Amino acid sequence: MHSTPPNSIEPPDDKAVIELISPDRLKPYLTECAGDFAAALALYRWNSDLAAAFFEPLGHLEIMLRNALDARLVARQQRRGRTAEWYIDRQVPLTGKARGDIAQAQERAGRGGAASAPRGKVIAELGFGFWRFLLARQYKTSLWPDLAGAFPHAPSRALAMVEDPVMRLHQFRNRIAHHEGIWHLRLEARRDDIQTVLGFIAPAAATWVADASRIDNVLARRP
């Protein structure tokens, strides 16, 4: 009589769950758990808990970062005597990709009437990626001298000090948004990146976010 390899036996109660998640998607979890389907599903669920726990402070970070950067761009316009909104003014040195993002944000905010879109809605419609790339090295000599003021508590005005953690968090957030695994990443480091960037903007903001964070509790519950 031929025996069936243990790794090919699926718990009857979990079979539908495994099929709906998909064996391919569960493969990394199964590998980590030496083929144990129950353990793999527990790890998968823990990954979901982690994603939810991180998404909360990442959301706070995104809102606070964009408002801090927007405030600096508004101040830049005022100092230069420009009356147009910075995202409309063609004298603001934005890339073609950034201009495209703004046009899409205006369309979404104005429900098709982009010209009359309220500025607050336009700013809110600009995704994390837009703000992350405002901190890219291509703006080092143009926008960064003004944007650096959004991080008054950073130990220096070096662009890389802010860009590097924001870049990592943008990539990390995208993994979460696409429901990809994060359980195997440097999670404590990403938690610290959130606190670092918020601390650069305002220490009180970093404390407020940390006080409500569930990240450490979820990390401690790894199956």
Backbone as numpy.savetxt, mean C-alpha at the origin, in Angstrom:
# Nx Ny Nz CAx CAy CAz Cx Cy Cz
-2.01 -54.77 -2.88 -2.86 -53.58 -2.88 -1.97 -52.34 -2.88
-2.31 -51.39 -3.76 -1.52 -50.18 -3.85 -2.02 -49.16 -2.83
-1.11 -48.55 -2.15 -1.48 -47.50 -1.18 -1.42 -46.14 -1.86
-2.27 -45.24 -1.41 -2.30 -43.89 -1.97 -1.35 -43.01 -1.18
-0.48 -42.27 -1.84 0.44 -41.38 -1.12 -0.33 -40.44 -0.22
0.13 -40.28 1.03 -0.59 -39.43 1.99 -0.85 -38.03 1.47
0.08 -37.45 0.69 -0.07 -36.07 0.23 -1.20 -35.90 -0.76
-1.70 -36.99 -1.33 -2.77 -36.87 -2.31 -4.15 -37.03 -1.67
-4.20 -37.30 -0.39 -5.46 -37.49 0.30 -5.96 -36.13 0.81
-7.13 -35.74 0.36 -7.69 -34.46 0.78 -8.75 -34.71 1.84
-8.72 -33.94 2.92 -9.76 -34.09 3.94 -11.13 -33.92 3.31
-12.04 -34.86 3.48 -13.35 -34.79 2.81 -14.08 -33.47 3.05
-14.04 -32.96 4.28 -14.77 -31.75 4.60 -14.16 -30.51 3.94
-12.90 -30.59 3.58 -12.21 -29.43 3.01 -12.09 -29.51 1.49
-12.58 -30.58 0.89 -12.37 -30.77 -0.55 -12.94 -29.62 -1.37
-14.17 -29.20 -1.05 -14.79 -28.11 -1.81 -14.01 -26.81 -1.62
-13.54 -26.58 -0.41 -12.77 -25.36 -0.13 -11.48 -25.37 -0.94
-10.80 -26.50 -0.96 -9.54 -26.63 -1.69 -9.76 -26.41 -3.18
-10.82 -26.97 -3.72 -11.09 -26.81 -5.15 -11.44 -25.37 -5.50
-12.18 -24.70 -4.62 -12.58 -23.32 -4.90 -11.41 -22.35 -4.74
-10.54 -22.58 -3.78 -9.33 -21.77 -3.67 -8.41 -22.09 -4.82
-8.35 -23.35 -5.19 -7.58 -23.96 -6.28 -6.29 -24.58 -5.74
-6.04 -25.83 -6.15 -4.81 -26.50 -5.72 -3.55 -25.73 -6.10
-3.56 -25.07 -7.26 -2.38 -24.30 -7.67 -2.10 -23.16 -6.70
-3.16 -22.50 -6.27 -2.99 -21.38 -5.33 -2.52 -21.87 -3.97
-2.94 -23.06 -3.61 -2.55 -23.61 -2.31 -1.17 -24.27 -2.32
-0.61 -24.44 -3.50 0.65 -25.18 -3.62 1.76 -24.66 -2.71
2.02 -23.33 -2.68 3.08 -22.85 -1.79 2.82 -23.15 -0.32
1.54 -23.12 0.06 1.17 -23.40 1.44 1.36 -24.88 1.75
0.99 -25.73 0.78 1.20 -27.17 0.95 2.69 -27.50 1.06
3.48 -26.84 0.25 4.93 -27.07 0.31 5.47 -26.69 1.68
5.04 -25.54 2.18 5.49 -25.09 3.50 5.04 -26.06 4.59
3.88 -26.68 4.39 3.31 -27.56 5.42 3.54 -29.04 5.12
4.52 -29.34 4.28 4.91 -30.73 3.98 3.73 -31.56 3.49
2.85 -30.95 2.70 1.74 -31.69 2.10 0.53 -31.88 2.97
0.53 -31.30 4.15 -0.60 -31.43 5.07 -1.67 -30.42 4.68
-2.80 -30.92 4.13 -3.84 -30.03 3.63 -4.47 -29.20 4.75
-4.72 -29.80 5.89 -5.34 -29.07 7.00 -4.42 -27.95 7.47
-3.14 -28.24 7.57 -2.18 -27.22 7.99 -2.05 -26.13 6.93
-2.10 -26.53 5.65 -2.00 -25.56 4.57 -3.19 -24.60 4.59
-4.39 -25.13 4.84 -5.57 -24.27 4.91 -5.49 -23.33 6.11
-4.94 -23.83 7.22 -4.78 -22.97 8.40 -3.79 -21.84 8.10
-2.71 -22.17 7.39 -1.74 -21.15 7.02 -2.35 -20.15 6.04
-3.17 -20.64 5.13 -3.85 -19.77 4.16 -4.78 -18.80 4.88
-5.50 -19.31 5.86 -6.42 -18.46 6.61 -5.63 -17.42 7.42
-4.52 -17.85 7.98 -3.68 -16.91 8.74 -3.14 -15.81 7.82
-2.80 -16.18 6.61 -2.34 -15.19 5.63 -3.44 -14.16 5.37
-4.68 -14.61 5.30 -5.80 -13.68 5.10 -5.95 -12.74 6.30
-5.78 -13.30 7.50 -5.86 -12.48 8.71 -4.75 -11.42 8.71
-3.56 -11.84 8.28 -2.44 -10.91 8.20 -2.74 -9.78 7.22
-3.26 -10.15 6.05 -3.56 -9.16 5.03 -4.56 -8.13 5.56
-5.59 -8.60 6.26 -6.59 -7.70 6.82 -5.97 -6.80 7.88
-5.11 -7.37 8.72 -4.49 -6.60 9.79 -3.58 -5.51 9.22
-2.87 -5.83 8.14 -1.98 -4.84 7.52 -2.75 -3.80 6.72
-3.88 -4.20 6.15 -4.59 -3.29 5.26 -5.11 -2.07 6.01
-5.43 -2.23 7.28 -5.94 -1.10 8.06 -4.89 0.01 8.21
-3.70 -0.28 8.76 -2.71 0.79 8.87 -2.20 1.27 7.51
-2.17 0.39 6.52 -1.78 0.84 5.18 -2.78 1.85 4.63
-4.06 1.65 4.93 -5.08 2.60 4.51 -4.88 3.96 5.18
-4.59 3.93 6.49 -4.33 5.19 7.19 -3.10 5.88 6.60
-2.06 5.09 6.34 -0.84 5.65 5.77 -1.12 6.31 4.42
-1.86 5.64 3.57 -2.13 6.18 2.24 -2.84 7.52 2.33
-3.86 7.60 3.17 -4.62 8.84 3.31 -3.75 9.96 3.87
-2.98 9.65 4.91 -2.15 10.68 5.53 -1.02 11.12 4.61
-0.45 10.18 3.88 0.63 10.51 2.95 0.12 11.41 1.83
-1.00 11.05 1.23 -1.48 11.85 0.11 -1.89 13.25 0.57
-2.46 13.36 1.77 -2.86 14.69 2.25 -1.64 15.54 2.58
-0.61 14.91 3.12 0.62 15.65 3.43 1.30 16.14 2.15
1.35 15.27 1.12 1.96 15.66 -0.15 1.13 16.71 -0.87
-0.18 16.53 -0.85 -1.07 17.51 -1.47 -0.88 18.89 -0.84
-0.77 18.94 0.48 -0.59 20.22 1.17 0.69 20.92 0.71
1.74 20.15 0.50 3.01 20.74 0.05 2.90 21.25 -1.39
2.15 20.54 -2.23 1.99 20.98 -3.61 1.11 22.24 -3.69
0.12 22.32 -2.81 -0.71 23.53 -2.72 0.17 24.71 -2.30
1.01 24.49 -1.29 1.90 25.55 -0.82 2.88 25.97 -1.92
3.32 25.02 -2.71 4.23 25.31 -3.83 3.56 26.24 -4.83
2.30 25.95 -5.15 1.55 26.80 -6.07 1.40 28.22 -5.52
1.07 28.31 -4.26 0.85 29.62 -3.64 2.14 30.43 -3.63
3.24 29.78 -3.31 4.52 30.48 -3.26 4.93 30.99 -4.63
4.53 30.29 -5.66 4.88 30.69 -7.03 3.84 31.62 -7.66
2.81 31.94 -6.89 1.78 32.84 -7.39 0.88 32.21 -8.44
0.78 30.90 -8.41 -0.06 30.18 -9.38 -1.45 29.98 -8.78
-2.49 30.29 -9.54 -3.86 30.18 -9.02 -4.53 28.85 -9.39
-4.01 28.16 -10.39 -4.60 26.89 -10.80 -4.24 25.78 -9.80
-5.12 24.79 -9.70 -4.80 23.63 -8.88 -3.52 22.98 -9.43
-2.70 22.46 -8.54 -1.41 21.90 -8.98 -1.59 20.76 -9.97
-2.66 20.00 -9.83 -2.84 18.85 -10.71 -3.39 19.23 -12.09
-3.79 20.50 -12.24 -4.24 21.01 -13.53 -3.14 21.83 -14.21
-2.35 22.50 -13.40 -1.34 23.44 -13.90 -0.26 22.71 -14.71
-0.14 23.05 -15.96 0.84 22.41 -16.84 2.27 22.83 -16.53
2.44 23.83 -15.70 3.79 24.22 -15.31 4.36 23.35 -14.19
3.51 22.56 -13.57 4.00 21.60 -12.57 4.62 20.44 -13.34
5.88 20.12 -13.08 6.61 19.14 -13.90 6.25 17.69 -13.61
5.07 17.31 -14.05 4.61 15.93 -13.87 4.84 15.12 -15.14
5.04 13.83 -14.99 5.25 12.96 -16.15 3.94 12.74 -16.90
4.04 12.19 -18.10 2.85 11.85 -18.87 1.99 10.83 -18.16
2.64 9.87 -17.50 1.88 8.85 -16.75 1.11 9.50 -15.62
1.74 10.43 -14.91 1.06 11.12 -13.81 -0.12 11.93 -14.35
0.07 12.60 -15.50 -1.03 13.37 -16.10 -2.19 12.45 -16.48
-1.85 11.26 -16.96 -2.90 10.30 -17.30 -3.67 9.85 -16.08
-2.96 9.61 -14.98 -3.61 9.22 -13.73 -4.55 10.33 -13.25
-4.11 11.56 -13.37 -4.93 12.70 -12.95 -6.19 12.81 -13.81
-6.05 12.62 -15.12 -7.21 12.69 -16.01 -8.24 11.63 -15.64
-7.76 10.43 -15.34 -8.67 9.35 -14.94 -9.34 9.67 -13.61
-8.56 10.23 -12.67 -9.12 10.59 -11.36 -10.20 11.66 -11.52
-9.95 12.62 -12.39 -10.96 13.67 -12.64 -12.24 13.08 -13.23
-12.08 12.15 -14.15 -13.25 11.51 -14.75 -14.06 10.77 -13.69
-13.37 10.01 -12.85 -14.08 9.26 -11.80 -14.73 10.19 -10.79
-14.00 11.25 -10.42 -14.51 12.18 -9.42 -15.66 13.02 -9.95
-15.63 13.30 -11.25 -16.66 14.16 -11.83 -17.78 13.41 -12.50
-17.76 12.07 -12.41 -18.78 11.23 -13.05 -18.93 11.60 -14.53
-17.80 11.80 -15.19 -17.83 12.12 -16.61 -17.63 13.58 -16.90
-17.90 14.45 -15.92 -17.68 15.88 -16.10 -16.40 16.30 -15.41
-15.28 15.94 -15.97 -13.99 16.12 -15.32 -13.69 17.56 -14.94
-14.13 18.50 -15.77 -13.78 19.90 -15.53 -14.36 20.43 -14.21
-15.47 19.87 -13.78 -16.13 20.37 -12.57 -15.92 19.46 -11.36
-15.02 18.52 -11.46 -14.81 17.57 -10.37 -14.27 18.29 -9.14
-14.89 18.08 -7.96 -14.39 18.71 -6.73 -12.96 18.26 -6.44
-12.10 19.19 -6.01 -10.69 18.86 -5.83 -10.51 17.73 -4.80
-11.31 17.76 -3.73 -11.17 16.74 -2.72 -11.40 15.34 -3.27
-12.36 15.23 -4.17 -12.64 13.93 -4.79 -11.54 13.53 -5.76
-10.99 14.51 -6.46 -9.89 14.20 -7.38 -8.70 13.67 -6.60
-8.35 14.34 -5.51 -7.21 13.90 -4.69 -7.46 12.49 -4.15
-8.67 12.21 -3.71 -9.00 10.90 -3.16 -8.97 9.81 -4.21
-9.22 10.18 -5.47 -9.23 9.18 -6.55 -7.82 8.84 -7.04
-6.83 9.61 -6.65 -5.45 9.31 -7.06 -4.91 8.20 -6.17
-4.55 7.08 -6.77 -4.15 5.91 -6.00 -2.79 6.02 -5.34
-2.50 5.05 -4.51 -1.25 5.00 -3.78 -0.06 5.08 -4.74
-0.20 4.43 -5.88 0.89 4.42 -6.85 1.23 5.82 -7.33
0.25 6.68 -7.50 0.50 8.05 -7.94 1.39 8.77 -6.93
1.03 8.66 -5.66 1.78 9.37 -4.62 3.15 8.75 -4.42
3.21 7.43 -4.54 4.51 6.78 -4.42 5.48 7.30 -5.48
4.99 7.45 -6.72 5.89 7.87 -7.80 6.18 9.38 -7.77
5.42 10.15 -6.99 5.81 11.53 -6.77 7.10 11.60 -5.95
7.40 10.51 -5.27 8.61 10.45 -4.45 9.74 9.73 -5.17
9.57 9.53 -6.47 10.61 8.85 -7.25 11.77 9.79 -7.53
12.90 9.19 -7.86 14.13 9.97 -8.07 14.05 10.93 -9.25
13.13 10.68 -10.17 13.01 11.58 -11.32 12.54 12.98 -10.91
11.96 13.10 -9.71 11.52 14.40 -9.22 12.48 15.00 -8.18
13.65 14.42 -8.08 14.58 14.83 -7.02 14.93 16.30 -7.05
15.12 16.85 -8.25 15.51 18.25 -8.34 14.35 19.19 -8.67
13.18 18.63 -8.96 12.04 19.47 -9.33 11.02 19.59 -8.20
10.39 18.49 -7.83 9.34 18.52 -6.81 9.83 18.19 -5.40
10.86 17.35 -5.30 11.28 16.91 -3.97 11.65 18.05 -3.03
12.33 19.11 -3.47 12.63 20.19 -2.53 11.39 20.74 -1.82
10.24 20.70 -2.49 8.98 21.12 -1.86 8.33 19.98 -1.09
8.33 18.79 -1.67 7.67 17.65 -1.03 8.37 17.21 0.24
9.65 17.49 0.35 10.40 17.11 1.56 9.76 17.70 2.81
9.08 18.84 2.65 8.43 19.47 3.79 7.27 18.66 4.36
6.82 17.65 3.61 5.74 16.78 4.12 6.27 15.83 5.19
7.59 15.77 5.34 8.21 14.84 6.29 9.12 15.61 7.24
8.54 16.50 8.03 9.35 17.37 8.88 10.12 16.65 9.97
9.72 15.41 10.28 10.38 14.68 11.36 11.37 13.63 10.85
11.61 13.62 9.55 12.64 12.74 9.00 14.01 13.25 9.45
14.95 12.35 9.71 16.27 12.79 10.19 17.08 13.57 9.16
16.70 13.49 7.90 17.37 14.28 6.87 16.39 14.53 5.73
16.80 15.35 4.78 15.97 15.63 3.62 16.35 14.76 2.43
17.05 13.67 2.68 17.44 12.76 1.61 16.21 12.07 1.05
16.02 12.14 -0.25 14.85 11.54 -0.89 14.76 10.04 -0.62
15.88 9.34 -0.71 15.87 7.88 -0.55 15.34 7.46 0.82
15.52 8.30 1.82 15.07 7.95 3.17 13.55 7.77 3.21
12.85 8.52 2.37 11.39 8.41 2.30 10.97 7.48 1.17
11.61 7.63 0.02 11.19 6.84 -1.14 11.31 5.35 -0.90
12.39 4.91 -0.29 12.62 3.47 -0.15 11.53 2.76 0.65
11.18 3.23 1.87 10.09 2.55 2.59 8.74 2.69 1.90
8.47 3.84 1.27 7.19 4.01 0.57 7.12 3.05 -0.62
8.22 2.87 -1.33 8.26 1.93 -2.45 7.98 0.51 -1.97
8.62 0.13 -0.87 8.38 -1.23 -0.33 6.92 -1.40 0.09
6.35 -0.39 0.71 4.96 -0.49 1.16 3.99 -0.51 -0.02
4.31 0.21 -1.08 3.47 0.19 -2.27 3.45 -1.22 -2.88
4.61 -1.83 -3.00 4.69 -3.20 -3.53 3.95 -4.18 -2.61
4.13 -4.00 -1.32 3.49 -4.87 -0.33 1.97 -4.72 -0.39
1.50 -3.48 -0.46 0.07 -3.24 -0.54 -0.53 -3.87 -1.79
0.20 -3.81 -2.90 -0.30 -4.40 -4.14 -0.44 -5.91 -4.02
0.48 -6.54 -3.33 0.35 -7.99 -3.09 -0.93 -8.29 -2.32
-1.18 -7.50 -1.29 -2.39 -7.71 -0.49 -3.64 -7.45 -1.33
-3.62 -6.38 -2.11 -4.79 -6.03 -2.92 -5.11 -7.10 -3.96
-4.09 -7.84 -4.40 -4.29 -8.91 -5.38 -4.40 -10.28 -4.72
-4.58 -10.29 -3.40 -4.81 -11.52 -2.64 -3.64 -12.50 -2.77
-2.43 -11.97 -2.88 -1.26 -12.83 -2.96 -0.74 -13.12 -1.55
0.05 -14.17 -1.43 0.58 -14.55 -0.14 1.58 -13.54 0.39
1.51 -13.27 1.69 2.49 -12.40 2.34 3.13 -13.09 3.54
2.66 -14.28 3.87 3.08 -14.96 5.09 4.58 -15.22 5.14
5.23 -15.31 3.97 6.65 -15.65 3.90 7.54 -14.41 3.79
6.95 -13.21 3.83 7.72 -11.99 3.67 8.23 -11.47 5.02
9.02 -10.41 4.97 9.56 -9.80 6.19 8.48 -8.89 6.79
7.56 -9.48 7.50 6.37 -8.76 7.94 6.68 -7.73 9.02
7.58 -8.06 9.93 7.95 -7.08 10.95 8.58 -5.85 10.31
9.36 -6.08 9.25 9.99 -4.95 8.55 8.96 -4.07 7.88
7.92 -4.67 7.30 6.89 -3.86 6.66 6.07 -3.12 7.73
5.82 -3.75 8.85 5.16 -3.04 9.96 5.99 -1.83 10.36
7.29 -2.02 10.46 8.17 -0.92 10.86 8.22 0.18 9.79
8.13 -0.21 8.50 8.11 0.79 7.44 6.91 1.72 7.58
5.76 1.14 7.91 4.55 1.95 8.12 4.78 2.97 9.22
5.32 2.50 10.33 5.56 3.40 11.45 6.63 4.44 11.14
7.63 4.04 10.37 8.70 4.97 10.02 8.18 6.12 9.18
7.42 5.80 8.12 6.92 6.85 7.24 5.93 7.76 7.98
5.04 7.17 8.76 4.10 7.99 9.52 4.85 8.85 10.53
5.89 8.30 11.13 6.68 9.08 12.08 7.38 10.25 11.43
7.81 10.09 10.18 8.41 11.19 9.44 7.40 12.32 9.23
6.13 11.94 9.01 5.08 12.94 8.77 4.66 13.59 10.07
4.31 12.77 11.06 3.87 13.28 12.37 3.93 12.13 13.38
4.76 12.23 14.40 4.84 11.16 15.40 3.49 10.82 16.02
2.63 11.82 16.19 1.31 11.55 16.76 0.49 10.63 15.86
0.66 10.78 14.56 -0.04 9.91 13.62 0.47 8.48 13.73
1.78 8.33 13.85 2.36 6.99 13.99 1.84 6.31 15.25
1.77 7.05 16.34 1.27 6.49 17.60 -0.20 6.12 17.49
-0.99 6.98 16.87 -2.43 6.73 16.73 -2.68 5.46 15.93
-1.94 5.27 14.86 -2.11 4.07 14.03 -1.61 2.83 14.78
-0.47 2.95 15.44 0.09 1.80 16.15 -0.82 1.33 17.29
-1.46 2.28 17.96 -2.32 1.92 19.10 -3.49 1.04 18.69
-3.96 1.16 17.46 -5.11 0.37 17.01 -4.69 -0.82 16.14
-3.41 -0.96 15.90 -2.95 -2.01 14.99 -3.14 -3.41 15.58
-3.58 -4.34 14.73 -3.75 -5.74 15.13 -2.60 -6.62 14.63
-1.60 -5.99 13.99 -0.56 -6.76 13.32 0.18 -7.68 14.28
0.65 -7.15 15.39 1.45 -7.97 16.30 0.63 -9.14 16.88
-0.63 -8.90 17.17 -1.48 -9.98 17.68 -1.64 -11.09 16.66
-1.82 -10.72 15.39 -1.98 -11.72 14.35 -0.66 -12.45 14.10
0.44 -11.73 14.11 1.74 -12.36 13.92 2.00 -13.41 15.00
1.55 -13.15 16.19 1.78 -14.08 17.30 0.94 -15.35 17.20
-0.05 -15.34 16.30 -0.95 -16.49 16.19 -0.61 -17.40 15.01
0.61 -17.30 14.49 0.94 -18.15 13.34 0.71 -19.62 13.66
-0.02 -20.31 12.80 -0.31 -21.74 13.06 0.94 -22.60 12.88
